[in-house]
CSV table of C-alpha atoms in Angstrom, one decimal:
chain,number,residue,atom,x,y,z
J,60,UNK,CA,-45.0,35.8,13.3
J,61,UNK,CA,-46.7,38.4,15.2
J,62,UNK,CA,-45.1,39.4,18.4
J,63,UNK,CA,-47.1,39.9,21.6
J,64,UNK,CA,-48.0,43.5,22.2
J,65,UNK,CA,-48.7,45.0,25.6
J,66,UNK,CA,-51.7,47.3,25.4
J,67,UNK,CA,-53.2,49.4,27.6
J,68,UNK,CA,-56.3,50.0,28.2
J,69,UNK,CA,-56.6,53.7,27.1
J,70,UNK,CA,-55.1,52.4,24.1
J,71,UNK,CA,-57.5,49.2,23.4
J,72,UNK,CA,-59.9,52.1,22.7
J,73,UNK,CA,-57.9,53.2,20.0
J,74,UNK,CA,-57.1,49.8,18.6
J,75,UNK,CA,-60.8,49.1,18.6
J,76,UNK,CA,-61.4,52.3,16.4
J,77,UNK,CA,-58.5,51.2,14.0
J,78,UNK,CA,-59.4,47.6,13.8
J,79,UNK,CA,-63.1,48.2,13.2
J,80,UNK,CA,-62.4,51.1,10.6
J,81,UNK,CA,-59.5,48.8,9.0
J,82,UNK,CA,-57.4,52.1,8.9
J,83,UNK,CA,-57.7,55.8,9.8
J,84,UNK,CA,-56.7,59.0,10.3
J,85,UNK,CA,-55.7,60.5,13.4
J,86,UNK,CA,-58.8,63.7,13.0
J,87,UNK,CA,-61.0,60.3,12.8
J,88,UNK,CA,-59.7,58.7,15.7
J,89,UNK,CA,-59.8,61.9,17.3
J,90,UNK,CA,-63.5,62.5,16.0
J,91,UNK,CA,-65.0,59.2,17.9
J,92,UNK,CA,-62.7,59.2,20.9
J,93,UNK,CA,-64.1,62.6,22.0
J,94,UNK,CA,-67.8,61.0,21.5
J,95,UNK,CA,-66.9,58.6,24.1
J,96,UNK,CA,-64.1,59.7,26.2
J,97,UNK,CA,-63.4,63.6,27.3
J,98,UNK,CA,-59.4,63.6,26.3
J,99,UNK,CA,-57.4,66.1,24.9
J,100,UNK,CA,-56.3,65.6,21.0
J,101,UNK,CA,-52.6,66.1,21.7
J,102,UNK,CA,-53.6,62.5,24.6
J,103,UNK,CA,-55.1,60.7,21.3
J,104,UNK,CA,-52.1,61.4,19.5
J,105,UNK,CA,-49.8,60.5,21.6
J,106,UNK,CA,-51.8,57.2,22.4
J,107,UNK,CA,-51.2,57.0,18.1
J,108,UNK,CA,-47.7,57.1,18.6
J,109,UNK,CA,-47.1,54.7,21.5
J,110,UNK,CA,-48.9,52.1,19.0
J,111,UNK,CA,-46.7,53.0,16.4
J,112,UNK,CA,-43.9,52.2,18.4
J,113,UNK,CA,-45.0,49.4,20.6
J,114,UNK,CA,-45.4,47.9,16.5
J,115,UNK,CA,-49.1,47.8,16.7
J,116,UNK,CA,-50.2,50.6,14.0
J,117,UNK,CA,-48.4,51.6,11.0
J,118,UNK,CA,-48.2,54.8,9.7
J,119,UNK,CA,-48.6,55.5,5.7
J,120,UNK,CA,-48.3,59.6,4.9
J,121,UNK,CA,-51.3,61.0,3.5
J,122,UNK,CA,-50.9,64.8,2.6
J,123,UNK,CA,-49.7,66.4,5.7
J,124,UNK,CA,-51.0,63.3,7.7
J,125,UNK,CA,-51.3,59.7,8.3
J,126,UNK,CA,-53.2,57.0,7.8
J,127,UNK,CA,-52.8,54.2,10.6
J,128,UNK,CA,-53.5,50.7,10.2
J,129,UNK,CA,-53.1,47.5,11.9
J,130,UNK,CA,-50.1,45.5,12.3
J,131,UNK,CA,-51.3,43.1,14.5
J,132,UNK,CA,-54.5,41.0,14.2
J,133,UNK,CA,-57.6,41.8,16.5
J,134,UNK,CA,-59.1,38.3,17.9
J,135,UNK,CA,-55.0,37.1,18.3
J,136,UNK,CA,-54.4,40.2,20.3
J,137,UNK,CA,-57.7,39.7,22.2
J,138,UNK,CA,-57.1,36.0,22.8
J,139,UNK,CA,-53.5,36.7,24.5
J,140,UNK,CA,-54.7,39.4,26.9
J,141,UNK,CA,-57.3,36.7,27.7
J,142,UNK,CA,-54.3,34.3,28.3
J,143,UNK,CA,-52.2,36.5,29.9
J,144,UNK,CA,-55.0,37.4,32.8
J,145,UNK,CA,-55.9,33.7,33.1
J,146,UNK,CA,-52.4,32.8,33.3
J,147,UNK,CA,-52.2,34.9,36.2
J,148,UNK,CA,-54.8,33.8,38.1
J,149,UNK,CA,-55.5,30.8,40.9
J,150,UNK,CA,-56.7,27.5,38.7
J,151,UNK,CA,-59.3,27.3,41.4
J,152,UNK,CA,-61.0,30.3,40.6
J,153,UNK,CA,-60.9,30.3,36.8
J,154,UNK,CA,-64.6,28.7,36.7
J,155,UNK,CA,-65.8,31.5,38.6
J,156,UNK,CA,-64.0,34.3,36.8
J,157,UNK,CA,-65.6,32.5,33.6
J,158,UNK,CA,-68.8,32.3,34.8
J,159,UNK,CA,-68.4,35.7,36.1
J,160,UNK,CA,-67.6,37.1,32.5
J,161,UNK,CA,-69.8,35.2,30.6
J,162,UNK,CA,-72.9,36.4,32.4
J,163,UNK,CA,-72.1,39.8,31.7
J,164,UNK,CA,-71.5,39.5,28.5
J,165,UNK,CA,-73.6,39.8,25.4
J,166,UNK,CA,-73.3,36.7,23.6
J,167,UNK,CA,-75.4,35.4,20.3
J,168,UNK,CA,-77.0,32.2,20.3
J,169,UNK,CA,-74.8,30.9,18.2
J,170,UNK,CA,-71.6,31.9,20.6
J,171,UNK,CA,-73.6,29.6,23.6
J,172,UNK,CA,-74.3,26.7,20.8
J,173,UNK,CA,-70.4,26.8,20.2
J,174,UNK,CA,-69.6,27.5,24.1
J,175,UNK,CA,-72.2,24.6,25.1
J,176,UNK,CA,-70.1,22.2,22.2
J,177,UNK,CA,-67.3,23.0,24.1
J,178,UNK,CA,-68.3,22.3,27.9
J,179,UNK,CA,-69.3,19.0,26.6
J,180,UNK,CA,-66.3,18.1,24.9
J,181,UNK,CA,-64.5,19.6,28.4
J,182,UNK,CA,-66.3,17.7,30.8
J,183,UNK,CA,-65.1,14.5,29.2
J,184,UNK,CA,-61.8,14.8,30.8
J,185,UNK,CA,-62.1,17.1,33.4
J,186,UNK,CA,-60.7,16.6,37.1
J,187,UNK,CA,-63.0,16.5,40.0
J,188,UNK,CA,-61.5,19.5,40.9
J,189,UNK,CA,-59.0,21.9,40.3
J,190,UNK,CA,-56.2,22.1,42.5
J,191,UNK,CA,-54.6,25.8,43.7
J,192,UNK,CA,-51.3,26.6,41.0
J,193,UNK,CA,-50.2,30.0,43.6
J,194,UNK,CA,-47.3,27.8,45.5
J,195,UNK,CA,-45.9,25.2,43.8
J,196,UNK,CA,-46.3,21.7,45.3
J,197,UNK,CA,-48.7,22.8,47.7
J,198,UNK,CA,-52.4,21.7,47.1
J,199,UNK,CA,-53.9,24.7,48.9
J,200,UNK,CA,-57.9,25.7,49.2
J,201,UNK,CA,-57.5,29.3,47.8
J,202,UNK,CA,-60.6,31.2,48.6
């Protein structure tokens, strides 16, 4: 079982390179990065390493270098971050930070098919409304 892995977010830049590329060296990680983001190689490496450590990436020698890969899946790593912020957040507001993210994202149409299924099914046994969660026992308006 995959263990939950704290990432920041200089290093979701590298996890997305890795995860897209299914492995890579560090001179290709390096190579994008600096297309995107002005840091130093010695900051991409060391953002390498920290992976390595935290148990995201493994390392397999190549030559005088490494290859990195993924230890840990992308859309289970993506989904916990997504849990961990909601988690965190007033119930009462959760609609809004939804809404709030789901306009701004770009979304095919067959994402809002599945997202509309999914309201529907939702609605059939949702509350009224949704009560504050930030003391418990108290019903609070949180605004």
């Amino acid at each position: 079982m995959e263990e939950k892995t704290d990432i920041t977010p200089a290093e979701w830049q590298v996890m997305r390179i890795i995860w897209t590329l299914s492995k890579a060296t560090s001179t290709q990680v390096i190579e994008i990065l600096q297309q995107k983001v002005d840091w130093e190689p010695a900051t991409i490496k060391t953002l390498l390493r920290r992976l390595v450590e935290k148990g995201a990436l493994k390392t397999t020698r190549q030559g005088r270098g490494f290859i990195y890969s993924p230890l840990i899946k992308e859309q289970i790593t993506m989904n916990e971050a997504a849990d961990q912020l909601f988690n965190s957040i007033c119930e009462m507001h959760v609609g809004a930070t939804l809404s709030h993210v789901i306009n701004g994202a770009v979304l095919s149409r067959k994402d809002i098919e599945q997202l509309q299924r999914l309201l529907v099914e939702k609605k059939k046994n949702a509350p009224e409304n949704v009560e504050c969660n930030c003391v418990p026992g108290m019903a609070m308006d949180c605004k």
